[in-house]
Tab-separated table of C-alpha atoms and ligand atoms in Angstrom:
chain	number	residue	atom	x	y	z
A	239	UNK	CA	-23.136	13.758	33.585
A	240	UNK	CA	-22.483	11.147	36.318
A	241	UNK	CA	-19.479	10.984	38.790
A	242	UNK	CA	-18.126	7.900	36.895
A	243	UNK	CA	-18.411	9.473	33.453
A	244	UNK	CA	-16.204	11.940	35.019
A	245	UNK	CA	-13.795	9.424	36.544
A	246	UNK	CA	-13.825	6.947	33.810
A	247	UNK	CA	-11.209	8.426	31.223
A	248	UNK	CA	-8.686	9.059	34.439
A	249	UNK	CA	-9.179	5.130	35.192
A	250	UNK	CA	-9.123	4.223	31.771
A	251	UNK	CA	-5.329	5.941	31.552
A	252	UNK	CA	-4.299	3.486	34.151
A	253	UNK	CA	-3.540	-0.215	32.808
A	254	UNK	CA	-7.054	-2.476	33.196
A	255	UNK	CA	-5.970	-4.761	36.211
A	256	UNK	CA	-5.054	-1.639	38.153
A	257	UNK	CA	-7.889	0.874	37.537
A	258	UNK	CA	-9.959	-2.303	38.378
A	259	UNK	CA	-7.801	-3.239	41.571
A	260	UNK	CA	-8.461	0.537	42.618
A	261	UNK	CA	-12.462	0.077	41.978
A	262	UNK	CA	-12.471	-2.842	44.098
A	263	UNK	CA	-10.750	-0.973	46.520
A	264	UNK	CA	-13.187	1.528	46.642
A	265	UNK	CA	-16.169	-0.604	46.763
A	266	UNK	CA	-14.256	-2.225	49.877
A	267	UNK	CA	-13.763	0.997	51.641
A	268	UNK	CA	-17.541	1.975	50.983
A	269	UNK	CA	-19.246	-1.606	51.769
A	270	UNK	CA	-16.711	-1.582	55.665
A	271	UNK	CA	-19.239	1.456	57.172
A	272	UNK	CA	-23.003	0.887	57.851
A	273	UNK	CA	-23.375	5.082	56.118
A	274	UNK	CA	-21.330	4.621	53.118
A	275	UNK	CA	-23.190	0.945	52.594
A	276	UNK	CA	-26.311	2.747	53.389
A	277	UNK	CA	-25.988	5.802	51.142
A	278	UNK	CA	-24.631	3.236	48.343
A	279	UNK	CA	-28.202	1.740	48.442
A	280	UNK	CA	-30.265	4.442	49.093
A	281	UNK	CA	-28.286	6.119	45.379
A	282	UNK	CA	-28.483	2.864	43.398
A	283	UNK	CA	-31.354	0.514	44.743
A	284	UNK	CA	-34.120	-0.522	42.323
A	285	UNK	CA	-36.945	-2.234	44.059
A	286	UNK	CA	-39.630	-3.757	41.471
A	287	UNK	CA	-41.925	-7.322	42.279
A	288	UNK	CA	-42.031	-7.465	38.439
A	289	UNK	CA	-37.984	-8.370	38.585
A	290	UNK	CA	-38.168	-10.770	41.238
A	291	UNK	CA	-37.294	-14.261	39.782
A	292	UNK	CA	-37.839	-17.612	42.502
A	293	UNK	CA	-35.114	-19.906	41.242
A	294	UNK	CA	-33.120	-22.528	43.169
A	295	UNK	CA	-35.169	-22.439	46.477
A	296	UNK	CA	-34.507	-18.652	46.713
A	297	UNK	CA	-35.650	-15.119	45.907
A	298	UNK	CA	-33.258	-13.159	43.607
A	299	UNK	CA	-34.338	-9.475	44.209
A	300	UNK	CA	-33.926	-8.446	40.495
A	301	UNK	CA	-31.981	-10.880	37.463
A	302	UNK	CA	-29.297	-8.577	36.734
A	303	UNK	CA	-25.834	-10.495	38.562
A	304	UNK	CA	-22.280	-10.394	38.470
A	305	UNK	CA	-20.595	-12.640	36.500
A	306	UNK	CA	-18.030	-14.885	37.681
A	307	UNK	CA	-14.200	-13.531	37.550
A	308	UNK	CA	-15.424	-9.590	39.410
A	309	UNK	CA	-15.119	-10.788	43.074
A	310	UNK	CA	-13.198	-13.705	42.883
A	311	UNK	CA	-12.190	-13.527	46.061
A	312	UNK	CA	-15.424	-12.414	47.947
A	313	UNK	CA	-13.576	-8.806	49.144
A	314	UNK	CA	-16.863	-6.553	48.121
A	315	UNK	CA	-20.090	-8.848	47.760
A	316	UNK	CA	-21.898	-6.447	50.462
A	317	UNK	CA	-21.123	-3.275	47.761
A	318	UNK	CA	-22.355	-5.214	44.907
A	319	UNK	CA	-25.828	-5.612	46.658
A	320	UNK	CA	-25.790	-2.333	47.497
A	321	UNK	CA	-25.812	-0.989	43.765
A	322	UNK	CA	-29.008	-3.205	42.966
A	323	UNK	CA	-27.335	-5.878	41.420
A	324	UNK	CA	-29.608	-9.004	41.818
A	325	UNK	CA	-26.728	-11.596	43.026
A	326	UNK	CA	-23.312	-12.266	42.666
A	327	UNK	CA	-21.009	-15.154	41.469
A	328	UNK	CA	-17.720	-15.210	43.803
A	329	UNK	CA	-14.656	-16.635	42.012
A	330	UNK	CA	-13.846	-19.074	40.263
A	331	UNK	CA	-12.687	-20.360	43.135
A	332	UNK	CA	-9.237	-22.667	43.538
A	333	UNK	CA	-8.550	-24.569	46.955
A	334	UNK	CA	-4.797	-23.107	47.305
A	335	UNK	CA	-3.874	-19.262	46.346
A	336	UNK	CA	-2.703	-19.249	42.562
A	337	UNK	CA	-1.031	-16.034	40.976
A	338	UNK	CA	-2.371	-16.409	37.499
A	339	UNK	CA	-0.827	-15.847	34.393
A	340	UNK	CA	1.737	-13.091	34.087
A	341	UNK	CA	0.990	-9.211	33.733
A	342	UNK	CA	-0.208	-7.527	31.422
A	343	UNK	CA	-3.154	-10.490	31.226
A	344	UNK	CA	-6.019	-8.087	31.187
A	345	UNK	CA	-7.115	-5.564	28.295
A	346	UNK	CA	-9.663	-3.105	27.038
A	347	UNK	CA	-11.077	-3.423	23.885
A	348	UNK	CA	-12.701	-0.095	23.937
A	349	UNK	CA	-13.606	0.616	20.037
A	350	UNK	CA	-15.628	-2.972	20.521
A	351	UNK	CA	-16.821	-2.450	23.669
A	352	UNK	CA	-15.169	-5.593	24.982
A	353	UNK	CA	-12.031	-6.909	26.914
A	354	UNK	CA	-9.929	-9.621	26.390
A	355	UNK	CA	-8.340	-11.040	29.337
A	356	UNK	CA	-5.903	-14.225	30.239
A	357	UNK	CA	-5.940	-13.879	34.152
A	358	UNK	CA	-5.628	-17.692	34.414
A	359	UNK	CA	-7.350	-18.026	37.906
A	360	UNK	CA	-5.575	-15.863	40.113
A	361	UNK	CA	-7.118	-16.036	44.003
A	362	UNK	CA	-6.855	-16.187	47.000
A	363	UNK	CA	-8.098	-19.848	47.439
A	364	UNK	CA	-10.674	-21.555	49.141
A	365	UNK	CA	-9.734	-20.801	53.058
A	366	UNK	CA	-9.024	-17.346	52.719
A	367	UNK	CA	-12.398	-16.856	50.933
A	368	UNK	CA	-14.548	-18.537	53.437
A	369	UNK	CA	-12.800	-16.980	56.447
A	370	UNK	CA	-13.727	-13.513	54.708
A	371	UNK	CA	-17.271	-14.936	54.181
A	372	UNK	CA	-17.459	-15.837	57.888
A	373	UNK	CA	-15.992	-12.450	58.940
A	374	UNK	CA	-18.030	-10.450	56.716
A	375	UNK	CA	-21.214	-12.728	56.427
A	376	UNK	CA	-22.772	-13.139	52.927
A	377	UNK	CA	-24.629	-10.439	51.336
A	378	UNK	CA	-28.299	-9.826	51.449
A	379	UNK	CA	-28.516	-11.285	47.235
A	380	UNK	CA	-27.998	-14.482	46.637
A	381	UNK	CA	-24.585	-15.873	45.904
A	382	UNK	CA	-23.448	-18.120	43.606
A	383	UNK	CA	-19.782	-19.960	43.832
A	384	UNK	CA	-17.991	-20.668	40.920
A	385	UNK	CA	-15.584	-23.675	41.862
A	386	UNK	CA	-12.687	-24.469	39.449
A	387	UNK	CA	-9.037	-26.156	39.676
A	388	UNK	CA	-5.225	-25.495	40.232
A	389	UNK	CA	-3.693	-25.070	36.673
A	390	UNK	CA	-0.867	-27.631	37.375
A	391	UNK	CA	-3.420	-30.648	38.571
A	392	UNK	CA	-3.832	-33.867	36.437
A	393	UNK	CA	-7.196	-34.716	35.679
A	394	UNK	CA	-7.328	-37.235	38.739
A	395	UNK	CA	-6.452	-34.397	40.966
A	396	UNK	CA	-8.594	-31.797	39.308
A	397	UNK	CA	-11.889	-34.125	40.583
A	398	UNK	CA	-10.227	-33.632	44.412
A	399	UNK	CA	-9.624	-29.423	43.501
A	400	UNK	CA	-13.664	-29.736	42.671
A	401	UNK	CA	-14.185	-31.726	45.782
A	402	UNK	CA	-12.797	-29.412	48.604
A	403	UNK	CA	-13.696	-26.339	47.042
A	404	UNK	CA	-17.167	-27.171	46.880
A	405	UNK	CA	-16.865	-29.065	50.241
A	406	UNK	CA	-15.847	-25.562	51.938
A	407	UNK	CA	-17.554	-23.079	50.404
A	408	UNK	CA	-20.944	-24.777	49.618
A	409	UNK	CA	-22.350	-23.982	52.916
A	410	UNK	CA	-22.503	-20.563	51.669
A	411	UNK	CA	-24.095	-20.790	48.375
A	412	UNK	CA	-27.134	-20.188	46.947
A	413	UNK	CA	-25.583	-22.562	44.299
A	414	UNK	CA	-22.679	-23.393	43.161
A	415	UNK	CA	-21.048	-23.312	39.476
A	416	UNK	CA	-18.378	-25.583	37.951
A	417	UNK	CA	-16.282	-23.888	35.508
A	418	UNK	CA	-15.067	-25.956	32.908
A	419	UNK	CA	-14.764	-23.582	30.558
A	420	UNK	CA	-12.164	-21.212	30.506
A	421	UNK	CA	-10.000	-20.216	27.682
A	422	UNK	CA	-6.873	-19.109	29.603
A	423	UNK	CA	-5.649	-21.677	31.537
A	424	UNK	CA	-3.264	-24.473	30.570
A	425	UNK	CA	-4.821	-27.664	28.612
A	426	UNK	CA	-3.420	-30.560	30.887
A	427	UNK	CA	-6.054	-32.240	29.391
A	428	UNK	CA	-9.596	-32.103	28.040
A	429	UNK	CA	-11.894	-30.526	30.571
A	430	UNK	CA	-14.444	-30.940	28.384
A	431	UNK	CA	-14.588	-34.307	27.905
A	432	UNK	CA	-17.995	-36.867	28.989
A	433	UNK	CA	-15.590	-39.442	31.213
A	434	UNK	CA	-13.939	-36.081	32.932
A	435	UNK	CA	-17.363	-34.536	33.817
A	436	UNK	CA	-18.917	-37.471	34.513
A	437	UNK	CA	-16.309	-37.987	37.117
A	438	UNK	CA	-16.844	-34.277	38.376
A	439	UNK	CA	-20.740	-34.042	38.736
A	440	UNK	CA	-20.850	-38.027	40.246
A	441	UNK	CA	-18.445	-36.782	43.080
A	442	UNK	CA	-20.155	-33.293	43.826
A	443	UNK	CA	-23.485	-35.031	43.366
A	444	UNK	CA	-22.152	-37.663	46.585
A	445	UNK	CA	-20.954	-34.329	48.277
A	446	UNK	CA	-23.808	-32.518	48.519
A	447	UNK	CA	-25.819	-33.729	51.515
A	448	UNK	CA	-27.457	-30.749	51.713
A	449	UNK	CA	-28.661	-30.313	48.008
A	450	UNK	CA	-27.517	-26.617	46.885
A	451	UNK	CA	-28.198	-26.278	43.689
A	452	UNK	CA	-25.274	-27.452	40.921
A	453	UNK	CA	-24.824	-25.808	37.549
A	454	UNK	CA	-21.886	-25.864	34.651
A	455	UNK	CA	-20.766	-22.901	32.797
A	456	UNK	CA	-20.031	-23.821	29.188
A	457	UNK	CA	-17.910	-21.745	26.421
A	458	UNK	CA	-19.559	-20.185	23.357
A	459	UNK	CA	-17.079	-21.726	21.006
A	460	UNK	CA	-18.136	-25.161	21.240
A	461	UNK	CA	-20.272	-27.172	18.161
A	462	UNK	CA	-23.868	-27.111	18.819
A	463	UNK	CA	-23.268	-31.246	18.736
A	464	UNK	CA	-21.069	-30.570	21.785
A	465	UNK	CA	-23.242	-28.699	23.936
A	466	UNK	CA	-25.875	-31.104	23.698
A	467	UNK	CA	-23.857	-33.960	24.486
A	468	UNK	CA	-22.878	-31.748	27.785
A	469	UNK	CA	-26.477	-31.003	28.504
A	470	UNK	CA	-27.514	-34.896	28.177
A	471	UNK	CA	-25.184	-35.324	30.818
A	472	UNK	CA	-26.458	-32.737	32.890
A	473	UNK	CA	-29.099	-34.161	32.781
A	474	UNK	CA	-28.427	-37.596	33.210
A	475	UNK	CA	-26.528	-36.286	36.928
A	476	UNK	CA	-30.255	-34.117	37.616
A	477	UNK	CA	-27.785	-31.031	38.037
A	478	UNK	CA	-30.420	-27.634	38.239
A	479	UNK	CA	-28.608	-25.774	35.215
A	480	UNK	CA	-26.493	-24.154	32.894
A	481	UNK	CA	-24.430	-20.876	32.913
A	482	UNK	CA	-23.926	-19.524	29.032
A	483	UNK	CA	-21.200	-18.286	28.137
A	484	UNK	CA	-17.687	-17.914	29.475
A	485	UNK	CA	-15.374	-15.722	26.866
A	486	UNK	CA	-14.651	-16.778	23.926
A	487	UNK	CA	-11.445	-17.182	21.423
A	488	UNK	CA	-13.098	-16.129	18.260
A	489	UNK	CA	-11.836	-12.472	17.302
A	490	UNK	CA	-14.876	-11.791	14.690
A	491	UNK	CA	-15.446	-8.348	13.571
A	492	UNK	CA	-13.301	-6.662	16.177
A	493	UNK	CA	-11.113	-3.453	15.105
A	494	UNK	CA	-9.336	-2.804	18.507
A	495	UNK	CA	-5.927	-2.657	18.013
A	496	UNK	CA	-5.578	-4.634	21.211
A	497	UNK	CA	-7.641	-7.721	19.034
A	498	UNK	CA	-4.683	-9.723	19.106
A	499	UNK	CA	-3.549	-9.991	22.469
A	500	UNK	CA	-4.360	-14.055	23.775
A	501	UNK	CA	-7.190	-14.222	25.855
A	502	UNK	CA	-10.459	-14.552	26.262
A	503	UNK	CA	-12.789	-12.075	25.213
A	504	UNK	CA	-15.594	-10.226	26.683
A	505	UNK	CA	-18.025	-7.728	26.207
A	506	UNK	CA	-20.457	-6.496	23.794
A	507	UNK	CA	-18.670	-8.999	20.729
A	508	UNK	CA	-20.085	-12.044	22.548
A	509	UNK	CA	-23.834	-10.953	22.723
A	510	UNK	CA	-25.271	-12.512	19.900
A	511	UNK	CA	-23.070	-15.585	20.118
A	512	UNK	CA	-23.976	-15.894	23.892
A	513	UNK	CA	-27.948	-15.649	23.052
A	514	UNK	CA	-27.581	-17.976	20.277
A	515	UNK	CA	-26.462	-20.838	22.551
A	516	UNK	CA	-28.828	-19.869	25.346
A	517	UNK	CA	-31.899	-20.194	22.555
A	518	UNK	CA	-30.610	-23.453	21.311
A	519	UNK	CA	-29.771	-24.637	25.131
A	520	UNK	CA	-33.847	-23.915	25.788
A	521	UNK	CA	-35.122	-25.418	22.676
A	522	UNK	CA	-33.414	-28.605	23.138
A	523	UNK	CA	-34.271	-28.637	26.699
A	524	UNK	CA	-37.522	-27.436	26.391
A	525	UNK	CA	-37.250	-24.675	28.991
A	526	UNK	CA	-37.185	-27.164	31.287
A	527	UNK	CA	-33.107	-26.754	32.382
A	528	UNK	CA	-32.572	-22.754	33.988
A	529	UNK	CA	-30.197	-21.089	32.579
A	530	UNK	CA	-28.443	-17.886	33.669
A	531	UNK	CA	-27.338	-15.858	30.397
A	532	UNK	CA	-24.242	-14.024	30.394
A	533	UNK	CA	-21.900	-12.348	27.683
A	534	UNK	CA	-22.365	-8.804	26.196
A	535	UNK	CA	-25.506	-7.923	28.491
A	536	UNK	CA	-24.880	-4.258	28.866
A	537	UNK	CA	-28.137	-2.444	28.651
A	538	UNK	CA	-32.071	-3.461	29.663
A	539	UNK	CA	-32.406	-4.709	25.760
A	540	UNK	CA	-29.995	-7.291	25.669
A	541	UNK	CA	-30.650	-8.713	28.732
A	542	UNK	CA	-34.372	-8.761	28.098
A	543	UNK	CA	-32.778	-10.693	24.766
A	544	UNK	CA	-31.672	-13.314	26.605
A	545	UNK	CA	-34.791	-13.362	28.952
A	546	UNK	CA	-36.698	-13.856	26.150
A	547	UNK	CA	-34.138	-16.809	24.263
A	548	UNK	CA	-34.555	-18.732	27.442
A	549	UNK	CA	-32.555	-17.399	30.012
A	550	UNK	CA	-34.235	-17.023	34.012
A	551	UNK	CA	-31.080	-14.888	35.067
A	552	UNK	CA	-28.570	-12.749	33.237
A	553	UNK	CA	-25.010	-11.602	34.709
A	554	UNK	CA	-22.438	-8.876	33.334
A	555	UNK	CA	-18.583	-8.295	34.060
A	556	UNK	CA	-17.886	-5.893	30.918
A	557	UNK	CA	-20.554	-3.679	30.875
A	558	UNK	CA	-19.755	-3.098	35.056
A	559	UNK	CA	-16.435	-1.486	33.856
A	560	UNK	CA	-17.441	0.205	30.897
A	561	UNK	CA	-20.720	1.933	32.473
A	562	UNK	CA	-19.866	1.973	36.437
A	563	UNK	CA	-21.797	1.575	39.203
A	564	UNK	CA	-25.488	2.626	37.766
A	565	UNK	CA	-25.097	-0.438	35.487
A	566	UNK	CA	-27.748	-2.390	37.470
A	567	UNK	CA	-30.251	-0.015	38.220
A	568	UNK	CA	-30.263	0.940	34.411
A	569	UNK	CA	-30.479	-2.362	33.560
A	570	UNK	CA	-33.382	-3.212	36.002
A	571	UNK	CA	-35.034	0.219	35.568
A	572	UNK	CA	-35.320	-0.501	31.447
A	573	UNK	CA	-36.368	-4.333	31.980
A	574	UNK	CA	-38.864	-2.891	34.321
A	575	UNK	CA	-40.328	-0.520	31.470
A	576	UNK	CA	-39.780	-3.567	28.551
A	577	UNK	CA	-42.276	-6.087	30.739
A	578	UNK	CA	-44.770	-3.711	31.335
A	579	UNK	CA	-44.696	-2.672	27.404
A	580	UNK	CA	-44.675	-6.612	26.493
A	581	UNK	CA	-47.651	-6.968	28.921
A	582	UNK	CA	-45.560	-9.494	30.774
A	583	UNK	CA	-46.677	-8.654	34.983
A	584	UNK	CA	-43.147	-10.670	35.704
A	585	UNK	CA	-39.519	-11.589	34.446
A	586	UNK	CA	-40.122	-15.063	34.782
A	587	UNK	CA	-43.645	-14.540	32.395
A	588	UNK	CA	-40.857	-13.504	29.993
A	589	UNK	CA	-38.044	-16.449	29.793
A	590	UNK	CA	-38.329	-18.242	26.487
A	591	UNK	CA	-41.351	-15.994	24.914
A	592	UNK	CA	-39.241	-15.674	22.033
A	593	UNK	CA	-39.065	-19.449	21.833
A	594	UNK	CA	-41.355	-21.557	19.402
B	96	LIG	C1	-11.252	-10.165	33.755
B	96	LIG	C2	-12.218	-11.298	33.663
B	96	LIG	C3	-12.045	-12.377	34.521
B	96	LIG	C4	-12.932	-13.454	34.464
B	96	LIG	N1	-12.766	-14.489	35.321
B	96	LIG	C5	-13.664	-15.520	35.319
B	96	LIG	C6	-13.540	-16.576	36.249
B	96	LIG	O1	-12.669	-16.588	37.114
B	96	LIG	N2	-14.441	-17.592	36.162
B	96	LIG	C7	-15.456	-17.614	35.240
B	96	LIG	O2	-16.255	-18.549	35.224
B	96	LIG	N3	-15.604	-16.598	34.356
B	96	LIG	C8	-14.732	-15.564	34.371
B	96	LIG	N4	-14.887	-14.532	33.492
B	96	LIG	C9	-15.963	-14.596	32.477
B	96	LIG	C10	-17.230	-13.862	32.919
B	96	LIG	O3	-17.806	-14.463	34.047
B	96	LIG	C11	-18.280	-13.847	31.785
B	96	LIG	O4	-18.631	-15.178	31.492
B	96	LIG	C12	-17.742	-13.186	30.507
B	96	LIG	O5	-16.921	-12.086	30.803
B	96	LIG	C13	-18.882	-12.694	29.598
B	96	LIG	O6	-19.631	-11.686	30.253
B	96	LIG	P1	-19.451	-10.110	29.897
B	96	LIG	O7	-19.495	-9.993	28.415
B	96	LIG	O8	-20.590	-9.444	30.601
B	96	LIG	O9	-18.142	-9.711	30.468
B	96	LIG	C14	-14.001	-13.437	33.531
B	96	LIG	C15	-14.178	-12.338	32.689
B	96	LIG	C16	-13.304	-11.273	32.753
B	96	LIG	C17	-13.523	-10.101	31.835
């Protein structure tokens, strides 16, 4: 029995946001002394060549990240590294401090293994996050930064919210996301739409002297027709790939009673519908677009799964709160034993091998 199988029915008495506020505080408190940070390591590190994947002029230790939405504010990227994950996505990012949607906004699903939540970009913003990330450096994984708007700005001042973000905290990223795909903030307008994205990627693109590496993360409710369309324009802007999926709205199969709270929703629900996009993102790309997989990965198997439809990297949120901190070292330790069975001597043998 581990220590968080123990712990995990007192936290789960406690509403979501605050058993999860209370995790991040602890993984603050034990990332803040060189020992704890140490021992944290030592108990959860997974070292394996075979998981190393060389993506976006970098070395990501292992594939396994965190998704977007954990650390939105950067408070515990050094404690993440230290229990194996293989990088970490800070934010989604907003250049002032937002409070979000009201409480309750965040719920466990836990007959479906999934949560639904409708946080609605609460942060700290963009100056209090790089300040921490100067204090506190950036962690020894790479780091993605997920870079969205304020929920009040018009679609001319959503292009500037893009702009600064990505103008301060760029010089910290291993690359950098643009999230345009969230279910639970307010429609001011559609995000999605070619003229608005064109506008987006055109600025970033004249932004980015320094040529970190620019990605979208897309929905999994969207027509296939629709995701092509997006990935023609990423493509016509040269951007270096695609993040699939965010939540989605669908509520398919679930039998929580919690189903039908508003939201998005996470966890294992979304696998299938997460690797279904990722397989038809690589077959009309060709493999030649990366894409990091995320939505339902919560054991070696389905992330292999999306290895294999096409993804190069795969992130979980869900899983991290359902299965605690061993969640990455399972995760890597199982891939580990899936390659060698497959005959594959590397993760990146394995993207798209399930692809015609
Ligand atoms: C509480 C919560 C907050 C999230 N916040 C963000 C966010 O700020 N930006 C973002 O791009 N995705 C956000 N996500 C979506 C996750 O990054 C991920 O795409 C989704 O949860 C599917 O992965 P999972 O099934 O492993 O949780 C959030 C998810 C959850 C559960």
């Amino acid at each position: 029995m581990t220590l968080y199988s123990r712990v995990r029915p007192l936290a789960f008495k406690l509403p979501a946001e605050t058993a999860h506020d209370l995790g991040k505080r602890t993984l603050q408190a034990a990332q803040s002394t060189w020992p704890t940070r140490t021992a944290l390591s030592y108990a959860y590190g997974y070292d394996d060549p075979a998981l190393e994947v060389d993506l976006f002029d970098t070395t990501f230790p292992n594939p396994v990240g965190v998704a977007a939405g954990f650390d939105k504010n950067a408070a515990v990227t050094h404690a993440l590294a230290a229990l194996g994950f293989g990088f970490v996505e800070i934010g989604t990012v907003t250049p002032y401090p937002q409070a979000g949607n009201d409480r309750p906004r965040l719920f466990r699903l836990r007959e479906d293994e999934a949560m639904i939540n409708r946080m609605g970009f609460n942060g700290q913003g963009m100056e209090r996050v790089k300040a921490r990330l100067e204090a506190d450096g950036t962690p020894d994984i790479p780091l993605g930064v997920n870079v969205g708007k304020m929920n009040s700005s018009s679609e001319r001042e959503a292009i500037e919210d893009y702009r600064r973000v990505f103008d301060r905290l760029s010089p910290f990223a291993d690359y950098v996301v643009v999230n345009v795909s969230c279910p639970n903030t307010p429609d001011e307008f559609d995000e999605g739409s070619p003229e608005h994205l064109r506008t987006i990627f055109e600025t970033l693109e004249a932004e980015n002297d320094r040529n970190v590496p620019l990605l979208v993360k897309i929905g999994p409710d969207e027509p296939e027709e629709s995701v092509f369309d997006l990935v023609d324009i990423v493509q016509e802007f040269d951007l270096d790939g695609i993040v699939a999926t965010n939540t989605s709205t669908s509520r398919e199969g679930l039998t929580s009673p919690r189903r039908e709270e508003w939201g998005g929703l996470s966890g294992q629900p979304l696998a299938d519908r997460s690797t279904a996009v990722i397989r038809s993102l690589a077959d009309y790309t060709d493999g030649d677009l990366p894409i990091i997989g995320v939505g339902g990965v919560d054991s070696a198997e389905s992330a292999y799964e999306k290895i294999r439809a096409g993804a190069s990297l795969v992130q979980l949120y869900t899983a991290f709160v359902y299965q605690g901190p061993s969640t990455a070292t399972r995760i890597n330790r199982g891939l580990a034993a899936l390659l060698e069975r497959d005959g594959f001597s590397s993760v990146e043998d394995a993207v798209g091998a399930d692809l015609e």
